[in-house]
Structure formats: structure tokens, C-alpha cells
Coordinates of C-alpha atoms and ligand atoms in Angstrom, one line a residue:
M1 CA -3.2 54.3 18.1
N2 CA -3.8 56.7 21.0
P3 CA -0.5 56.9 23.0
Y4 CA -2.4 56.7 26.2
I5 CA -4.0 53.4 25.3
L6 CA -0.7 52.1 24.0
N7 CA 0.9 52.9 27.3
Y8 CA -1.8 51.2 29.1
L9 CA -1.5 48.1 26.9
K10 CA 2.3 47.9 27.1
P11 CA 2.6 45.5 30.1
F12 CA 0.1 43.2 28.4
I13 CA 2.0 43.3 25.1
V14 CA 5.3 42.5 26.9
L15 CA 3.6 39.7 28.7
F16 CA 2.1 38.4 25.5
L17 CA 5.4 38.5 23.8
L18 CA 7.0 36.6 26.6
I19 CA 4.5 33.8 26.7
S20 CA 3.6 33.7 23.1
P21 CA 6.3 31.3 22.1
S22 CA 5.0 28.8 24.7
I23 CA 1.4 29.4 23.4
F24 CA 2.7 28.8 19.9
I25 CA 4.6 25.7 20.9
S26 CA 1.7 24.3 22.9
S27 CA -0.8 25.1 20.3
M28 CA 1.5 23.5 17.7
S29 CA 1.8 20.3 19.8
E30 CA -1.9 20.2 20.4
L31 CA -2.4 20.5 16.7
D32 CA 0.1 17.8 16.1
S33 CA -1.5 15.4 18.6
G34 CA -4.9 16.3 17.2
L35 CA -3.7 15.4 13.7
S36 CA -2.1 12.2 14.7
A37 CA -5.2 11.1 16.6
K38 CA -7.2 11.8 13.5
R39 CA -4.7 9.9 11.3
K40 CA -5.0 6.9 13.6
R41 CA -8.8 7.1 13.7
M42 CA -9.1 7.4 10.0
S43 CA -6.5 4.8 9.0
D44 CA -8.4 2.3 11.3
K45 CA -11.6 3.2 9.6
V46 CA -10.1 2.6 6.1
R47 CA -8.6 -0.7 7.3
K48 CA -12.1 -1.8 8.4
M49 CA -13.4 -0.8 5.0
F50 CA -10.8 -2.9 3.2
Y51 CA -11.5 -6.0 5.3
H52 CA -15.3 -5.5 4.9
A53 CA -14.8 -5.6 1.2
Y54 CA -12.1 -8.3 1.2
D55 CA -13.8 -10.7 3.7
N56 CA -17.0 -10.6 1.8
Y57 CA -15.3 -11.2 -1.4
M58 CA -13.5 -14.2 0.1
T59 CA -16.7 -15.6 1.5
Y60 CA -19.1 -15.1 -1.4
A61 CA -17.1 -14.7 -4.6
F62 CA -13.6 -16.1 -4.4
P63 CA -12.1 -17.7 -6.5
H64 CA -14.2 -15.9 -9.1
D65 CA -13.2 -12.4 -10.2
E66 CA -15.4 -9.9 -8.3
L67 CA -18.0 -9.7 -5.6
K68 CA -21.7 -8.8 -6.2
P69 CA -22.2 -7.4 -2.7
M70 CA -26.0 -6.9 -2.7
T71 CA -26.8 -10.5 -3.7
K72 CA -23.7 -11.9 -2.1
S73 CA -22.6 -13.6 -5.3
F74 CA -19.9 -13.3 -7.9
T75 CA -19.1 -12.2 -11.4
D76 CA -16.2 -13.3 -13.7
S77 CA -15.8 -9.8 -14.8
L78 CA -12.3 -9.9 -16.2
S79 CA -13.7 -11.6 -19.2
E80 CA -16.7 -9.4 -19.2
L81 CA -14.8 -6.1 -19.2
G82 CA -15.8 -4.7 -22.5
N83 CA -18.8 -6.4 -24.1
L84 CA -18.3 -10.1 -23.6
K85 CA -21.3 -11.7 -21.9
L86 CA -20.9 -14.3 -19.2
E87 CA -22.8 -17.0 -21.2
N88 CA -19.9 -17.1 -23.6
L89 CA -17.6 -18.4 -20.9
P90 CA -16.9 -22.1 -20.7
Q91 CA -18.7 -24.0 -18.0
E92 CA -15.5 -25.0 -16.1
Y93 CA -14.2 -21.4 -15.9
S94 CA -14.1 -20.4 -12.3
G95 CA -12.5 -17.0 -12.6
S96 CA -9.0 -15.7 -12.1
A97 CA -9.4 -14.8 -8.4
L98 CA -9.0 -11.3 -9.7
T99 CA -9.9 -9.5 -6.5
L100 CA -7.5 -11.6 -4.5
V101 CA -4.6 -10.8 -6.9
E102 CA -5.6 -7.1 -6.8
S103 CA -5.6 -7.2 -3.0
L104 CA -2.1 -8.7 -2.6
S105 CA -0.1 -5.4 -2.4
S106 CA -2.8 -3.8 -0.2
L107 CA -2.5 -6.7 2.3
V108 CA 1.2 -6.0 2.5
I109 CA 0.6 -2.3 3.0
L110 CA -1.8 -3.1 5.8
G111 CA 0.9 -5.3 7.3
N112 CA -1.1 -8.5 7.0
N113 CA 1.8 -10.8 6.0
T114 CA -0.1 -14.0 7.1
E115 CA -3.0 -13.4 4.7
F116 CA -0.6 -12.3 2.0
E117 CA 1.4 -15.5 2.4
R118 CA -1.8 -17.6 2.4
A119 CA -3.1 -15.9 -0.7
V120 CA 0.3 -16.3 -2.5
I121 CA 0.3 -20.0 -1.8
W122 CA -3.2 -20.5 -2.9
L123 CA -2.5 -18.7 -6.2
S124 CA 0.7 -20.6 -6.7
E125 CA -1.2 -23.9 -6.4
N126 CA -4.5 -23.0 -8.2
L127 CA -4.2 -20.1 -10.6
T128 CA -4.0 -21.1 -14.3
F129 CA -4.2 -18.9 -17.4
D130 CA -4.7 -21.9 -19.7
V131 CA -8.3 -21.1 -20.1
D132 CA -10.5 -20.5 -23.1
A133 CA -11.4 -17.0 -22.2
R134 CA -11.3 -13.8 -24.2
I135 CA -9.9 -11.1 -22.1
N136 CA -9.1 -7.4 -22.4
L137 CA -5.4 -7.0 -22.7
F138 CA -5.2 -3.6 -21.0
E139 CA -7.4 -4.6 -18.0
C140 CA -5.6 -8.0 -17.7
N141 CA -2.2 -6.2 -17.8
I142 CA -2.9 -3.6 -15.2
R143 CA -4.9 -5.8 -12.8
L144 CA -3.5 -9.3 -13.1
L145 CA 0.0 -8.9 -14.5
G146 CA 0.6 -5.8 -12.5
G147 CA -0.8 -7.4 -9.3
L148 CA 1.4 -10.5 -9.8
V149 CA 4.6 -8.7 -10.6
S150 CA 4.2 -6.2 -7.7
A151 CA 3.4 -9.0 -5.3
H152 CA 6.4 -11.0 -6.5
I153 CA 8.6 -8.1 -5.7
L154 CA 7.0 -7.6 -2.3
A155 CA 7.4 -11.3 -1.6
T156 CA 11.1 -11.3 -2.4
D157 CA 12.1 -7.9 -0.8
S158 CA 14.3 -7.8 2.3
T159 CA 11.4 -8.0 4.7
N160 CA 11.4 -11.8 4.7
R161 CA 7.6 -12.1 4.6
F162 CA 7.7 -15.8 4.0
I163 CA 8.4 -18.8 6.1
E164 CA 11.7 -20.0 4.8
G165 CA 11.4 -21.9 1.6
T166 CA 7.6 -21.4 0.9
Y167 CA 8.1 -18.8 -1.8
N168 CA 10.0 -19.9 -4.9
N169 CA 9.1 -17.2 -7.4
Q170 CA 5.7 -18.8 -8.1
L171 CA 4.1 -15.5 -8.8
L172 CA 6.8 -14.5 -11.2
D173 CA 6.2 -17.9 -13.0
L174 CA 2.5 -17.0 -13.3
A175 CA 3.3 -13.5 -14.5
R176 CA 5.7 -14.9 -17.1
D177 CA 3.1 -17.4 -18.3
L178 CA 0.5 -14.6 -18.6
G179 CA 2.9 -12.2 -20.3
Q180 CA 3.7 -14.9 -22.9
R181 CA -0.1 -15.3 -23.6
F182 CA -0.2 -11.5 -24.3
L183 CA 2.5 -11.7 -27.0
P184 CA 0.4 -12.8 -29.9
A185 CA -1.7 -9.7 -29.5
F186 CA 1.2 -7.6 -30.7
D187 CA 1.5 -9.5 -33.9
T188 CA -0.1 -6.9 -36.1
P189 CA 1.2 -4.9 -39.1
T190 CA 1.8 -1.9 -36.8
G191 CA 3.0 -3.6 -33.6
L192 CA 0.0 -2.0 -31.9
P193 CA -1.7 -4.7 -29.8
Y194 CA -5.2 -6.0 -30.3
A195 CA -7.5 -5.0 -27.4
W196 CA -8.8 -8.6 -27.0
I197 CA -7.0 -11.9 -26.8
N198 CA -8.0 -15.4 -25.9
L199 CA -5.7 -16.7 -23.2
K200 CA -5.6 -20.2 -24.6
Y201 CA -5.9 -19.7 -28.3
G202 CA -4.5 -16.2 -29.0
V203 CA -6.1 -13.7 -31.3
M204 CA -9.6 -14.9 -32.3
E205 CA -10.8 -15.0 -35.9
N206 CA -12.5 -11.7 -37.0
E207 CA -11.2 -10.0 -33.8
T208 CA -11.9 -6.3 -33.7
T209 CA -8.9 -4.2 -34.7
E210 CA -10.2 -1.2 -32.8
T211 CA -8.5 -0.3 -29.5
S212 CA -7.8 2.7 -27.3
T213 CA -4.8 4.9 -26.7
S214 CA -4.5 3.7 -23.1
G215 CA -4.9 0.1 -24.4
C216 CA -1.6 0.5 -26.5
G217 CA 0.2 3.0 -24.3
S218 CA -0.2 1.7 -20.8
L219 CA 1.7 -1.6 -20.9
I220 CA 5.3 -0.5 -20.4
L221 CA 5.5 -0.5 -16.6
E222 CA 4.2 -4.1 -16.1
M223 CA 5.7 -5.6 -19.2
G224 CA 9.0 -3.7 -18.6
A225 CA 9.2 -4.9 -15.0
L226 CA 8.4 -8.4 -16.2
S227 CA 11.3 -8.3 -18.6
R228 CA 13.7 -6.9 -16.0
L229 CA 12.7 -9.6 -13.5
T230 CA 12.7 -12.6 -15.9
G231 CA 15.6 -11.5 -18.2
D232 CA 13.2 -12.1 -21.1
A233 CA 13.4 -8.9 -23.1
R234 CA 10.4 -9.7 -25.3
F235 CA 7.8 -8.2 -23.0
E236 CA 9.4 -4.8 -22.7
H237 CA 10.3 -4.8 -26.4
V238 CA 6.8 -5.2 -27.6
A239 CA 5.4 -2.7 -25.2
L240 CA 8.0 -0.1 -26.1
H241 CA 7.5 -0.7 -29.8
A242 CA 3.8 -0.2 -29.4
L243 CA 4.3 3.0 -27.4
R244 CA 6.8 4.4 -30.0
K245 CA 4.3 3.6 -32.7
L246 CA 1.5 5.3 -30.9
W247 CA 3.7 8.4 -30.2
A248 CA 4.6 8.5 -33.9
M249 CA 0.9 8.8 -34.7
R250 CA 0.5 12.0 -32.7
S251 CA -0.6 15.1 -34.5
S252 CA 1.6 18.2 -35.3
L253 CA 0.1 19.6 -32.1
N254 CA 1.5 16.7 -30.1
L255 CA -2.0 15.4 -29.4
V256 CA -3.2 11.9 -29.6
G257 CA -6.7 10.6 -30.3
T258 CA -8.8 8.2 -28.2
T259 CA -9.3 5.2 -30.4
L260 CA -7.4 3.7 -33.3
D261 CA -7.1 0.7 -35.7
V262 CA -4.2 -1.6 -34.9
A263 CA -4.1 -3.0 -38.4
T264 CA -3.9 0.3 -40.3
G265 CA -2.4 2.6 -37.6
E266 CA -5.1 5.1 -38.4
W267 CA -7.0 7.1 -35.8
I268 CA -10.7 6.3 -35.4
E269 CA -11.7 8.9 -32.8
H270 CA -9.8 12.1 -33.1
S271 CA -11.3 13.9 -30.2
S272 CA -9.5 13.2 -26.9
G273 CA -8.8 14.5 -23.5
I274 CA -7.1 13.3 -20.3
G275 CA -10.0 10.9 -19.3
A276 CA -11.4 7.6 -20.5
G277 CA -9.4 5.8 -23.2
V278 CA -6.3 8.0 -22.9
D279 CA -5.7 8.7 -19.2
S280 CA -3.0 6.1 -18.3
F281 CA -1.1 6.8 -21.5
Y282 CA 0.1 10.1 -20.0
E283 CA 0.6 8.5 -16.6
Y284 CA 2.8 5.8 -18.0
L285 CA 5.1 8.1 -19.9
I286 CA 6.1 10.0 -16.7
K287 CA 6.1 6.8 -14.5
A288 CA 8.1 4.9 -17.1
H289 CA 10.7 7.7 -17.0
I290 CA 10.8 7.5 -13.2
L291 CA 11.0 3.6 -13.1
F292 CA 13.4 3.1 -16.0
G293 CA 15.3 6.4 -16.1
K294 CA 15.0 6.6 -19.8
E295 CA 15.2 10.1 -21.3
E296 CA 13.0 9.1 -24.2
Y297 CA 10.0 8.7 -21.9
W298 CA 10.7 12.1 -20.4
R299 CA 10.8 13.7 -23.8
M300 CA 7.5 12.2 -24.9
F301 CA 5.9 13.1 -21.6
Q302 CA 7.2 16.6 -21.7
S303 CA 5.7 17.3 -25.2
A304 CA 2.5 15.5 -24.4
Y305 CA 2.0 17.3 -21.1
L306 CA 2.6 20.7 -22.5
A307 CA 0.1 20.0 -25.3
V308 CA -2.5 18.9 -22.7
Q309 CA -2.0 22.1 -20.8
K310 CA -2.2 24.2 -24.0
Y311 CA -5.1 22.6 -25.7
F312 CA -7.3 20.9 -23.1
R313 CA -7.0 23.1 -20.0
Y314 CA -9.5 25.8 -19.4
G315 CA -8.7 27.4 -16.0
S316 CA -8.8 24.5 -13.6
W317 CA -10.8 22.3 -15.9
Y318 CA -9.8 20.0 -18.8
H319 CA -12.1 19.7 -21.8
E320 CA -11.7 17.5 -24.8
A321 CA -10.3 18.7 -28.1
D322 CA -9.7 17.5 -31.7
M323 CA -6.1 16.2 -31.9
R324 CA -5.8 17.8 -35.4
T325 CA -6.9 21.3 -34.7
G326 CA -6.8 21.7 -30.9
R327 CA -10.4 22.9 -31.1
A328 CA -12.6 22.1 -28.1
T329 CA -15.1 19.3 -28.7
Y330 CA -16.7 18.2 -25.4
W331 CA -16.9 20.3 -22.2
Q332 CA -17.2 17.5 -19.8
L333 CA -15.6 16.4 -16.6
T334 CA -15.2 12.7 -16.3
S335 CA -14.5 10.9 -13.1
L336 CA -11.3 9.3 -14.5
Q337 CA -9.7 12.7 -15.1
A338 CA -9.4 13.1 -11.4
F339 CA -6.1 11.2 -11.5
W340 CA -4.5 14.1 -13.3
P341 CA -3.5 16.2 -10.3
G342 CA -1.6 13.1 -9.0
V343 CA 0.5 13.1 -12.2
Q344 CA 1.0 16.9 -11.8
V345 CA 2.4 16.3 -8.3
L346 CA 4.9 13.9 -9.8
V347 CA 6.2 16.6 -12.1
G348 CA 6.1 19.4 -9.5
D349 CA 3.2 21.3 -11.0
L350 CA 1.4 21.7 -7.7
A351 CA -0.4 24.9 -8.2
A352 CA -2.2 23.5 -11.2
A353 CA -2.8 20.2 -9.4
N354 CA -4.3 22.1 -6.5
L355 CA -6.7 24.1 -8.5
T356 CA -8.0 21.0 -10.5
H357 CA -8.2 18.9 -7.4
R358 CA -10.4 21.5 -5.7
E359 CA -12.8 21.5 -8.6
F360 CA -13.2 17.8 -8.5
F361 CA -13.7 17.8 -4.8
H362 CA -16.3 20.5 -5.3
V363 CA -18.3 18.2 -7.6
W364 CA -17.8 15.3 -5.2
K365 CA -19.3 17.4 -2.4
K366 CA -22.2 18.4 -4.6
F367 CA -23.3 14.8 -5.2
G368 CA -21.6 12.9 -2.3
V369 CA -19.5 11.0 -4.9
L370 CA -18.2 11.8 -8.4
P371 CA -20.5 11.2 -11.3
E372 CA -18.9 9.4 -14.2
R373 CA -19.6 12.3 -16.5
Y374 CA -20.5 15.9 -15.7
L375 CA -21.4 18.4 -18.3
L376 CA -19.4 21.5 -17.6
D377 CA -21.4 23.8 -19.9
H378 CA -24.7 22.9 -18.3
Q379 CA -23.4 22.2 -14.8
T380 CA -25.3 19.0 -14.7
V381 CA -24.8 15.2 -14.7
H382 CA -24.6 13.5 -18.1
P383 CA -28.1 11.9 -18.7
T384 CA -26.8 8.4 -19.1
E385 CA -23.4 8.3 -17.3
K386 CA -24.7 9.0 -13.8
Y387 CA -22.8 6.2 -12.1
Y388 CA -20.0 6.0 -9.6
P389 CA -18.3 2.6 -9.6
L390 CA -16.2 3.1 -6.4
R391 CA -13.4 4.7 -8.5
P392 CA -10.2 5.7 -6.8
E393 CA -8.9 8.7 -8.8
L394 CA -9.9 11.5 -6.4
A395 CA -8.5 9.7 -3.4
E396 CA -5.3 9.0 -5.4
S397 CA -4.8 12.7 -6.2
T398 CA -5.6 13.6 -2.6
Y399 CA -2.9 11.2 -1.4
Y400 CA -0.3 12.7 -3.8
L401 CA -1.2 16.3 -2.9
Y402 CA -1.0 15.5 0.8
Q403 CA 2.4 13.8 0.4
A404 CA 3.7 16.9 -1.5
T405 CA 2.3 19.6 0.8
K406 CA 1.5 18.0 4.1
D407 CA -1.4 20.3 4.2
P408 CA -4.0 18.9 6.7
W409 CA -6.8 20.1 4.5
Y410 CA -6.2 17.1 2.2
M411 CA -6.9 14.8 5.2
E412 CA -10.2 16.6 5.5
V413 CA -10.9 15.8 1.9
G414 CA -9.9 12.1 2.5
E415 CA -12.2 12.0 5.6
A416 CA -15.1 13.3 3.5
I417 CA -14.5 10.6 0.8
V418 CA -14.3 7.9 3.5
N419 CA -17.5 9.1 5.1
S420 CA -19.4 9.3 1.7
L421 CA -18.2 5.8 0.8
N422 CA -19.5 4.4 4.1
L423 CA -22.7 6.3 4.0
H424 CA -23.7 5.7 0.4
T425 CA -22.0 2.5 -0.7
K426 CA -21.5 0.2 2.2
V427 CA -23.9 -2.8 2.3
E428 CA -23.9 -5.9 4.5
G429 CA -22.1 -7.9 1.8
G430 CA -19.4 -5.4 0.9
F431 CA -19.3 -2.1 -1.0
A432 CA -21.7 -1.5 -3.9
S433 CA -21.3 0.8 -6.8
I434 CA -23.7 3.6 -7.4
R435 CA -25.9 3.4 -10.5
D436 CA -27.2 6.9 -10.3
V437 CA -25.6 9.7 -8.2
T438 CA -28.7 11.8 -8.3
T439 CA -30.8 9.1 -6.5
M440 CA -28.0 7.1 -4.9
Q441 CA -29.5 4.0 -6.3
L442 CA -27.0 1.1 -5.9
E443 CA -25.6 -1.4 -8.4
D444 CA -24.5 -4.9 -7.4
H445 CA -20.8 -4.7 -8.2
Q446 CA -17.7 -4.3 -6.1
H447 CA -14.9 -3.6 -8.5
S448 CA -11.5 -5.1 -7.8
F449 CA -9.9 -1.6 -8.0
F450 CA -11.8 -0.7 -4.8
L451 CA -9.3 -3.0 -3.0
A452 CA -6.3 -2.3 -5.2
E453 CA -6.6 1.4 -5.3
T454 CA -9.4 3.2 -3.5
C455 CA -8.8 1.7 -0.1
K456 CA -5.0 1.7 -0.6
Y457 CA -4.7 5.4 -1.4
L458 CA -7.1 6.3 1.4
Y459 CA -5.2 4.3 3.9
L460 CA -1.8 5.7 2.8
L461 CA -3.2 9.2 3.0
F462 CA -3.7 8.7 6.8
D463 CA -0.8 6.3 7.4
D464 CA 2.2 6.4 5.1
S465 CA 4.5 4.5 7.4
P466 CA 4.4 1.4 5.1
L467 CA 6.2 3.5 2.5
I468 CA 9.0 4.6 4.8
G469 CA 12.4 3.4 3.5
H470 CA 10.8 2.5 0.1
N471 CA 10.8 4.4 -3.1
Y472 CA 7.8 3.1 -5.0
I473 CA 5.9 4.3 -7.9
F474 CA 2.3 3.0 -8.2
T475 CA 1.0 1.5 -11.4
T476 CA -2.3 2.9 -12.8
E477 CA -3.9 0.1 -10.8
G478 CA -2.2 1.1 -7.5
H479 CA 0.3 -1.7 -7.5
P480 CA 3.7 -0.6 -6.1
L481 CA 6.9 -1.1 -8.1
P482 CA 10.2 -0.1 -6.5
V483 CA 12.4 2.5 -8.2
I484 CA 15.8 0.9 -8.2
S485 CA 18.9 2.2 -9.8
D486 CA 19.7 -1.2 -11.4
W487 CA 16.8 -0.6 -13.7
H488 CA 17.8 2.9 -14.7
E489 CA 19.5 4.0 -17.8
R490 CA 22.2 6.5 -17.0
L491 CA 20.9 10.0 -17.7
P492 CA 23.1 12.5 -19.4
D493 CA 25.1 14.7 -17.1
T494 CA 23.4 17.7 -18.5
Y495 CA 20.0 16.5 -17.5
I496 CA 18.4 19.5 -15.9
P497 CA 14.6 19.8 -16.4
R498 CA 14.0 23.4 -17.4
N499 CA 10.4 23.5 -18.5
W500 CA 7.9 26.0 -17.2
T501 CA 4.3 26.2 -17.7
S502 CA 2.3 29.2 -16.7
I503 CA -1.0 29.2 -15.0
K504 CA -3.8 31.3 -16.3
I505 CA -6.3 32.5 -13.7
A506 CA -9.2 34.9 -14.0
T507 CA -7.4 37.8 -12.3
Q508 CA -4.5 37.5 -14.7
K509 CA -2.0 37.0 -11.9
K510 CA 1.2 35.8 -13.4
Q511 CA 2.3 32.5 -11.9
T512 CA 4.9 30.1 -13.1
S513 CA 5.2 26.5 -12.0
A514 CA 7.9 24.0 -12.5
M515 CA 7.6 21.0 -14.7
S516 CA 10.4 19.0 -13.3
M517 CA 11.1 16.0 -11.2
Q518 CA 11.1 18.3 -8.1
V519 CA 8.3 18.4 -5.7
C520 CA 7.2 21.6 -4.0
P521 CA 8.5 24.2 -3.6
A522 CA 10.2 25.0 -6.9
N523 CA 12.2 28.0 -5.8
L524 CA 15.3 25.8 -5.9
L525 CA 15.0 25.7 -9.6
N526 CA 15.0 29.4 -10.1
S527 CA 18.7 29.7 -10.4
G528 CA 19.8 29.9 -13.9
H529 CA 16.6 31.7 -15.0
D530 CA 16.3 35.3 -15.7
S531 CA 16.3 36.8 -12.2
R532 CA 14.1 39.7 -13.3
Q533 CA 11.4 37.2 -14.0
H534 CA 9.3 36.6 -10.8
I535 CA 8.8 33.0 -10.2
E536 CA 6.5 31.9 -7.4
S537 CA 6.4 28.8 -5.4
V538 CA 4.5 26.1 -7.3
C539 CA 2.3 25.6 -4.3
H540 CA 0.9 29.1 -4.3
V541 CA -2.9 29.4 -4.8
P542 CA -4.0 33.0 -4.4
D543 CA -6.9 33.9 -2.2
T544 CA -10.1 34.4 -4.2
Y545 CA -10.3 38.1 -3.5
D546 CA -7.4 40.6 -3.9
D547 CA -8.1 42.2 -0.5
H548 CA -7.9 38.7 1.2
R549 CA -11.5 39.0 2.6
C550 CA -13.4 35.7 2.8
L551 CA -16.7 34.2 3.7
S552 CA -15.3 30.7 4.2
D553 CA -12.1 28.7 4.0
D554 CA -13.0 28.0 0.4
D555 CA -12.2 31.6 -0.4
C556 CA -8.6 31.2 0.8
G557 CA -5.7 29.7 -1.1
I558 CA -2.4 28.1 -0.4
D559 CA 0.4 30.1 1.2
S560 CA 3.4 30.6 -1.0
T561 CA 6.0 30.5 1.7
N562 CA 5.2 27.2 3.3
C563 CA 2.6 25.6 1.0
R564 CA 0.0 25.4 3.7
R565 CA -3.6 26.0 3.2
R566 CA -4.9 29.4 4.5
S567 CA -8.1 29.6 6.4
C568 CA -10.8 32.3 6.9
S569 CA -10.7 34.0 10.3
M570 CA -13.8 35.0 12.3
A571 CA -13.1 38.6 11.2
G572 CA -13.3 37.4 7.6
Y573 CA -9.7 37.5 6.5
C574 CA -7.6 34.7 4.9
G575 CA -4.4 33.8 6.7
L576 CA -2.4 31.0 8.4
W577 CA -4.7 31.3 11.4
L578 CA -4.5 27.6 12.4
F579 CA -0.8 28.1 13.3
I580 CA -1.1 31.1 15.6
Ligands
DMJ1 C1 -8.5 1.5 -12.8 O1 -8.7 0.3 -13.2 C2 -7.2 2.1 -13.3 O2 -6.9 3.2 -12.5 C3 -7.3 2.5 -14.7 O3 -6.2 3.2 -15.2 C4 -8.5 3.4 -15.0 N1 -9.3 3.5 -13.8 C5 -9.7 2.4 -13.1 C6 -10.4 2.7 -11.9 O4 -11.3 3.8 -12.0

């Protein structure tokens, strides 16, 4: 710079340096107050969404399972999940109050103890499982059993939610009764459970022996918790036995298929991925490790996770592959896969989580919601699976990523999700599913997971105060279970997770991320590794262009020093501009 100009600018530079800390501090506090105002505004908005869905359910559908918001009527969908038609249900069947059970933990998170207590008392006095209804074991486990077990724990924790003497473990009694009705399903030559069971009469004659991987491998959290709470070891025992059997059926590549036969223990569908039919199997391995502190779950998860990263991942996407060969089969994004970044946050693989989450959000923005299936090779929606049934997975991953990084960008994602839901799915009688994301034609169904998960994760994204002082993990249906040391097996003293998975990106930049129980950043874990090997923070997402030029914020990545999202300046460069 010309020395004359520099001389001229000196007093201004000194003045700037003197006042810049106060500019910095005041802009930081403005930013903070702006963010907290946004948090409040958005959490209020989500609260309203929850009650719009809940109140309409209570008015038009309760005690049946789910609300049909467009016709303001109901469906007993728990028995319909799968293929069973309503006409097959007995006349007297009035549902399992599924949406009410699914709403219990959300009511607690929203601080509505009065309604929670009212609901618990109603269920205690009226809910019965002694009904001639054929139900899907997996769905009934994650929704009803998980809802009851979680609510029982919330009802008995130290917050004294109940008027003295009104709660006497009624929800646990219901859960035990339901769990006992599940047991005959496990009576197969392999110990793998039937997918369907009649609550009153057990396994029906000529019942199908076909089930899914998630149907056998996503029972351990609820059944394990039930055993720990009741002292009856049978529930955990059968679930663990099934999980071990399933794991023993993996291929030499450590991959599992999607469907199998419970009588023969043979795979039916060898192609699989991280979406439908398999998703929660992976989720429950890592969450079971967190909840029960058992190394066996960690070992299974570790091998399974590495196999997923090796055979299914392509850049930031996950395709499907044949479990026997690892060869790609279907190049499709499915809406359920959007839970995966949330699991990756749990293991500290934030860079990979970030990249995948961005891709899902990109598709969300393209349509306004996520289509059930999107053909990656044609960049188009699947011709028949064009629906969006109010699924929670993208909101769930957004919540986890925000918790791990505190990057305000995830709140923007949450805001976009909330706005889309209100714009496209809200009707007078609740929230409707979308039948076709290309036309936004609606479907008359408000799934119970909208209250158990979608609203819960969105709310917690903007207001996580209900979690302060608690150490919960969430079941696949969003029901919180506390992580308590009493339930933990003692881990060996040498337990140090040391597994690293590298991220391949187009520019070949070498990155390494931690697969451990640590959350971002991973630098702490570097000690003990070869110091010549450069290991970056797991949060780091490089800018799109090497010279850091950008056209929009989308071209900028995540800063490696503080895990914050970089933005595009007016001059067209990526940086932490928000904070200057
Ligand atoms: C939920 O019932 C659970 O999250 C399940 O694991 C699969 N996904 C649905 C909601 O999309």
C-alpha cells in the first residue's frame, strides 16, 4: 500500500482497533439476542403446530389410533400398518389410542404436566391389549411399547409430575402386559420374531414368515428397558437373541439384507441400504450401546457402520448394494435415510453427517418436502413413491447437528421445515400427509409419529431447555429413555474408541473423522495417533472452491476451528463474516 495513504489512514486504523472490541461485543450480543428471539418465536410456532395436531386428534379421532384430518375422522391404523384392512377388525375394536400414547413424552417436553397426567389416568383406566387384532410387532413395539415405557419413566422421575398417589405404575403394567403378548412371536426355529401377531391369540395360523431386518433388529431398546424396569429378563433376552441371530446372518462384507424368513433364517431380499426395512437396525446398535453400555453392541455397530460407509456411500449419498458382493443395486434416496446424519452425530462423524444432511435439505428445498423415493441417477421423483407422510427424519438430523455444532444455520433449516409444513400440510382438522410432492395433493392421514417425532425434534431444535439436566437417548420413534449408570455394563478399562473413517470428496482433500463416542471436535482424540498424519476437526466441510470464492452461502463450508458455518461475503468470499 502507498505509504502516504497508510499514514493518512493510521488514525482511523488506531481508532478502529480501539473500538473494534466493543463493535465485536455489541454485534455478538445483538446476534445472540436475535437468535434467542428467533428461538422463542420458532418454538412457539412448533408448540402451536403440536396442539393443532393433538387437539384435533382428541376431538375427532381419540380413542382410535390416528386422525384423518381432512374428513375429521379416524383410522385404527396400528392394525392396518402393513396390509390388514379395517374390515377385518372386530366391531368392538375402538383402537389403542395410539396417537395419545405417542404424544405422552411430547406433552412432558412441552411442559404440559396437566394434560400428561390426564392422559396417563385415562390410559390406565381404559387401555386394554386383550383384543382380537393382528398387529405389526415392530410398529407396536416402537410406538406403543416405547411410548408407554418412556412415559412411565417420565411419570416416575424426580420431577413429581403427579398429584400424590395418582400414579402407581399403571403404564408399566400396561407395557408389561403388551410385552408378554409379544413373546409368542419369538417362538420360531431361529428365535427371529414373526412380523405379525394377534394380541389376543398369538401367532395366527399360516402367518407369513417373512419379516424385515428392522423388524428383528429394532426391539432391544424398548424390550431391554422393559426388562430392566420390571425385573423380568425375558423381554431383553428374546430381543437380544434375535439381534444376535440377525447379526450372525451378515455376509462376509458385514452387510445385512432387507427381508428374511424367520423360519429358515435365510435372506429373501439381499439388496439393502440404510433406508426402509433396515434403518433402525443400525440406529439400535449404537443406541443400545449407549443405553446399556454393552461392548457387544459397539462391536456390532462398528463393523456395520464401516461396511455402510464402504459399500453404500457415494460422496454424500448412500445407494443400495447387494449384501453378498457389495455391488450397487439401486441409486435412490429414500426419505427414511435422512435419519442417518443423526446417527453419525452420535458417533462423532460430523463431517460426513453435514455433507449428507445438506443433500437431503437440498432435495427438501427442491420440492418443499422430501419425496419418499428420489432417483439419484435421473434426478427425479420415483414414479409411484411421490408421497411425504409428515416424516420426521430430516428434522431429527437437523436437531442432532444443531446440538453438536450450535451452528445457527441448522435453525434456518428447521425454520424452512416448519414453514413448509404449515404451508403445504396444515388443514383445519390437523396436518395432512402429502400424496404427491410434485402437485402437493394431500392425503387424509395424520400419522402418530408427527406428534411423537416431527413436532418434538423441531421443538427441541429451538428450545432444548427440557433436556437440561437429563441424559436421554431417543428411541427410533422419538421417545426419550434416560441413560443411567445402573443399566450399564462395566466397560473394560482399555476401552478407547480408535476407529477412523476417511471422507472422500471430489477434490481429493484428505480428511479424517472420528468414529467414537465423542462429539465435535475430534482433535482430542488425536493423541496416540501418528503425529505426522494430519487429522482435521470432524466438523470441517471445505468451501466448494479452493480459492474460497462463492456466489452464495451454499458454496461455503464449515470452519474447522470452531465448527461454525461460513458465509459468502458481498465481495464473494467465504468466511466467518457473521461474527465480525
Ligand atoms: C417412525 O415410525 C420411526 O422413526 C421408524 O423407525 C421409521 N420411520 C417412522 C417415521 O418416518
